[in-house]
Amino acid sequence: MEMLPIRRAILSVTDKSGLVDFARFLQAQGVEMVSTGGTKKKLLEAGLAVRSVSEVTGFPEILGGRVKTLHPHVHAGILADKDDPAHMYTLKELNLAPFDLICVNLYNFAEAVQKTLEDKQAVEQIDIGGPTMLRASAKNFHSIAVIPDPACYSECIEEMKANNNCLSLAFRKRMSVKTFALTSTYDQMITEYLSRS
């Protein structure tokens, strides 16, 4: 898919800088927004319309927030190949909706490193659902856009403005590369931290 219309998005971020303005732009373009925890709260406080991930999955956040987005109602919508009729048929049969944009940034593990927390505390700052959504979206850049950093919001907005609320394949591929670089750095930081004696 060369040009991807943006109609449905997940926003789930630790770094909330620029979030409200980005979400306000998306809402003005008619994008349905789905979110989690603190991100959802921030968007609601700004007067924006947002659905909870729990509403989409039909399942509550559990284990102290460790399990929120790890669900077929989320990941089928992220990983579906929109150019594959069989994938789209499966979504329809199972009453699942595809996502078009995933805006995620990760728990701040660098902060845990600076605090030199005990391992049991530090591992709570290792993001699982975030990297999973990021990597799934980055893999499927032919069918979905991933926005892994607040620094990318303005470029995404400009791209959508220039393309009638669509994102080009070239833009999506650039974001995919950026995403894999970010998740790789994140994993390396965790590896180095846990390797300390």
CSV table of C-alpha atoms in Angstrom, one decimal:
chain,number,residue,atom,x,y,z
A,1,MET,CA,0.0,0.0,0.0
A,2,GLU,CA,1.7,3.2,-1.2
A,3,MET,CA,-0.6,5.8,0.6
A,4,LEU,CA,-2.1,4.8,3.9
A,5,PRO,CA,-5.2,6.6,5.1
A,6,ILE,CA,-5.0,7.2,8.9
A,7,ARG,CA,-8.4,6.4,10.5
A,8,ARG,CA,-7.6,4.5,13.7
A,9,ALA,CA,-4.6,4.9,16.1
A,10,ILE,CA,-3.2,3.6,19.4
A,11,LEU,CA,-1.5,6.1,21.6
A,12,SER,CA,0.4,4.8,24.6
A,13,VAL,CA,3.4,6.9,25.7
A,14,THR,CA,5.6,7.4,28.7
A,15,ASP,CA,7.0,10.7,27.4
A,16,LYS,CA,3.9,12.8,27.0
A,17,SER,CA,5.6,15.9,25.6
A,18,GLY,CA,3.7,17.1,22.5
A,19,LEU,CA,1.1,14.4,23.0
A,20,VAL,CA,-2.0,16.5,23.4
A,21,ASP,CA,-1.2,18.7,20.3
A,22,PHE,CA,-0.5,15.6,18.2
A,23,ALA,CA,-3.7,13.9,19.5
A,24,ARG,CA,-5.7,17.0,18.9
A,25,PHE,CA,-4.5,17.1,15.3
A,26,LEU,CA,-5.5,13.4,14.8
A,27,GLN,CA,-8.9,14.0,16.3
A,28,ALA,CA,-9.5,16.9,14.0
A,29,GLN,CA,-8.8,14.6,11.1
A,30,GLY,CA,-11.5,12.2,12.4
A,31,VAL,CA,-9.0,9.6,13.7
A,32,GLU,CA,-10.4,7.2,16.3
A,33,MET,CA,-8.0,7.1,19.2
A,34,VAL,CA,-7.4,4.1,21.6
A,35,SER,CA,-5.2,4.5,24.6
A,36,THR,CA,-3.9,3.1,27.9
A,37,GLY,CA,-3.6,4.3,31.5
A,38,GLY,CA,-1.8,7.6,32.0
A,39,THR,CA,-1.9,8.4,28.3
A,40,LYS,CA,-5.7,8.0,28.2
A,41,LYS,CA,-6.0,10.1,31.3
A,42,LYS,CA,-4.0,12.9,29.8
A,43,LEU,CA,-6.0,12.9,26.6
A,44,LEU,CA,-9.3,12.9,28.5
A,45,GLU,CA,-8.1,15.8,30.7
A,46,ALA,CA,-7.4,17.7,27.4
A,47,GLY,CA,-11.0,17.1,26.4
A,48,LEU,CA,-10.2,14.7,23.6
A,49,ALA,CA,-12.3,11.6,22.7
A,50,VAL,CA,-10.4,8.4,23.4
A,51,ARG,CA,-11.3,4.7,23.9
A,52,SER,CA,-9.5,2.5,26.4
A,53,VAL,CA,-7.6,-0.5,25.2
A,54,SER,CA,-9.7,-2.5,27.8
A,55,GLU,CA,-12.8,-1.4,25.9
A,56,VAL,CA,-11.3,-2.7,22.6
A,57,THR,CA,-10.1,-6.0,24.1
A,58,GLY,CA,-13.0,-6.6,26.4
A,59,PHE,CA,-10.4,-7.5,29.0
A,60,PRO,CA,-9.1,-5.4,31.9
A,61,GLU,CA,-5.5,-4.4,32.5
A,62,ILE,CA,-4.0,-7.0,34.8
A,63,LEU,CA,-1.0,-7.9,36.9
A,64,GLY,CA,-0.4,-4.3,37.9
A,65,GLY,CA,-0.4,-3.1,34.3
A,66,ARG,CA,2.0,-5.7,33.1
A,67,VAL,CA,-0.7,-7.0,30.7
A,68,LYS,CA,-2.6,-4.3,28.8
A,69,THR,CA,-2.1,-4.5,25.1
A,70,LEU,CA,-0.9,-8.1,24.6
A,71,HIS,CA,-4.2,-9.2,23.0
A,72,PRO,CA,-5.4,-10.4,19.6
A,73,HIS,CA,-7.8,-7.4,19.4
A,74,VAL,CA,-4.7,-5.2,19.5
A,75,HIS,CA,-2.1,-7.2,17.7
A,76,ALA,CA,-4.3,-8.6,14.9
A,77,GLY,CA,-5.2,-5.0,14.1
A,78,ILE,CA,-1.5,-4.1,14.0
A,79,LEU,CA,-0.1,-7.1,12.1
A,80,ALA,CA,-2.8,-7.5,9.4
A,81,ASP,CA,-1.5,-7.1,5.9
A,82,LYS,CA,-4.0,-4.7,4.4
A,83,ASP,CA,-2.9,-5.8,0.9
A,84,ASP,CA,-3.8,-9.4,1.7
A,85,PRO,CA,-7.6,-10.2,1.2
A,86,ALA,CA,-7.3,-13.2,3.5
A,87,HIS,CA,-6.0,-11.1,6.3
A,88,MET,CA,-8.8,-8.6,5.9
A,89,TYR,CA,-11.4,-11.4,5.7
A,90,THR,CA,-10.1,-12.9,8.9
A,91,LEU,CA,-10.4,-9.5,10.7
A,92,LYS,CA,-13.9,-9.2,9.4
A,93,GLU,CA,-14.9,-12.7,10.4
A,94,LEU,CA,-13.5,-12.2,13.9
A,95,ASN,CA,-15.0,-8.7,14.2
A,96,LEU,CA,-11.6,-7.1,14.6
A,97,ALA,CA,-10.6,-3.7,13.3
A,98,PRO,CA,-7.2,-2.8,11.8
A,99,PHE,CA,-5.1,0.0,13.2
A,100,ASP,CA,-3.4,2.5,10.9
A,101,LEU,CA,-1.0,4.3,13.3
A,102,ILE,CA,0.8,3.2,16.5
A,103,CYS,CA,2.3,6.0,18.6
A,104,VAL,CA,4.3,4.4,21.4
A,105,ASN,CA,7.4,5.3,23.4
A,106,LEU,CA,8.9,3.2,26.1
A,107,TYR,CA,9.2,3.1,29.9
A,108,ASN,CA,12.2,5.1,30.9
A,109,PHE,CA,14.7,2.3,31.8
A,110,ALA,CA,17.5,4.8,31.7
A,111,GLU,CA,16.1,6.3,34.8
A,112,ALA,CA,16.1,2.9,36.5
A,113,VAL,CA,19.8,2.6,35.5
A,114,GLN,CA,20.6,6.0,37.0
A,115,LYS,CA,18.9,5.2,40.3
A,116,THR,CA,20.8,1.9,40.5
A,117,LEU,CA,17.7,0.1,41.7
A,118,GLU,CA,17.7,-3.5,42.9
A,119,ASP,CA,17.0,-5.9,40.1
A,120,LYS,CA,13.5,-6.7,41.3
A,121,GLN,CA,12.6,-3.0,41.1
A,122,ALA,CA,14.5,-2.3,37.9
A,123,VAL,CA,12.8,-5.0,35.9
A,124,GLU,CA,9.5,-3.3,36.6
A,125,GLN,CA,10.8,-0.5,34.3
A,126,ILE,CA,11.3,-3.0,31.4
A,127,ASP,CA,8.6,-2.3,28.9
A,128,ILE,CA,7.1,-5.4,27.3
A,129,GLY,CA,3.9,-4.3,25.6
A,130,GLY,CA,5.5,-1.2,24.2
A,131,PRO,CA,8.3,-2.9,22.3
A,132,THR,CA,6.0,-5.6,21.1
A,133,MET,CA,3.6,-3.0,19.5
A,134,LEU,CA,6.6,-1.0,18.2
A,135,ARG,CA,8.3,-4.1,16.6
A,136,ALA,CA,5.0,-5.4,15.2
A,137,SER,CA,4.2,-2.0,13.6
A,138,ALA,CA,7.7,-1.6,12.3
A,139,LYS,CA,7.6,-5.1,10.7
A,140,ASN,CA,4.3,-4.3,9.1
A,141,PHE,CA,5.2,-0.8,7.8
A,142,HIS,CA,3.5,-1.6,4.4
A,143,SER,CA,0.2,-1.5,6.2
A,144,ILE,CA,0.6,0.6,9.3
A,145,ALA,CA,2.6,3.7,10.5
A,146,VAL,CA,4.6,3.7,13.7
A,147,ILE,CA,5.5,6.9,15.5
A,148,PRO,CA,8.1,5.9,18.2
A,149,ASP,CA,9.2,9.3,19.4
A,150,PRO,CA,7.7,12.7,20.1
A,151,ALA,CA,10.3,14.2,17.8
A,152,CYS,CA,8.5,12.5,15.0
A,153,TYR,CA,5.1,14.2,15.6
A,154,SER,CA,5.6,17.3,13.5
A,155,GLU,CA,6.9,15.3,10.5
A,156,CYS,CA,3.9,13.0,10.8
A,157,ILE,CA,1.5,15.9,10.9
A,158,GLU,CA,3.1,17.6,7.9
A,159,GLU,CA,3.0,14.3,6.0
A,160,MET,CA,-0.7,13.9,6.7
A,161,LYS,CA,-1.4,17.5,5.8
A,162,ALA,CA,0.4,17.1,2.5
A,163,ASN,CA,-1.2,13.8,1.6
A,164,ASN,CA,-4.9,14.3,2.4
A,165,ASN,CA,-4.5,12.5,5.8
A,166,CYS,CA,-2.5,9.7,4.4
A,167,LEU,CA,1.1,8.6,5.2
A,168,SER,CA,3.4,7.5,2.4
A,169,LEU,CA,5.2,4.2,2.2
A,170,ALA,CA,8.6,6.1,2.3
A,171,PHE,CA,7.6,7.9,5.5
A,172,ARG,CA,6.4,4.6,7.1
A,173,LYS,CA,9.6,2.9,6.2
A,174,ARG,CA,11.7,5.7,7.7
A,175,MET,CA,9.7,5.4,10.9
A,176,SER,CA,10.2,1.6,10.8
A,177,VAL,CA,14.0,2.0,10.6
A,178,LYS,CA,13.9,4.5,13.5
A,179,THR,CA,11.8,2.2,15.6
A,180,PHE,CA,14.1,-0.9,15.2
A,181,ALA,CA,17.0,1.3,16.1
A,182,LEU,CA,15.3,2.6,19.2
A,183,THR,CA,14.2,-0.9,20.4
A,184,SER,CA,17.7,-2.2,19.7
A,185,THR,CA,19.2,0.5,21.9
A,186,TYR,CA,16.6,-0.1,24.6
A,187,ASP,CA,17.4,-3.9,24.7
A,188,GLN,CA,21.1,-3.2,24.7
A,189,MET,CA,20.7,-0.9,27.7
A,190,ILE,CA,18.8,-3.6,29.6
A,191,THR,CA,21.4,-6.2,28.7
A,192,GLU,CA,24.2,-4.0,30.0
A,193,TYR,CA,22.3,-3.2,33.2
A,194,LEU,CA,21.4,-6.8,34.0
A,195,SER,CA,25.0,-8.0,33.1
A,196,ARG,CA,26.5,-5.9,36.0
A,197,SER,CA,27.8,-8.0,38.8
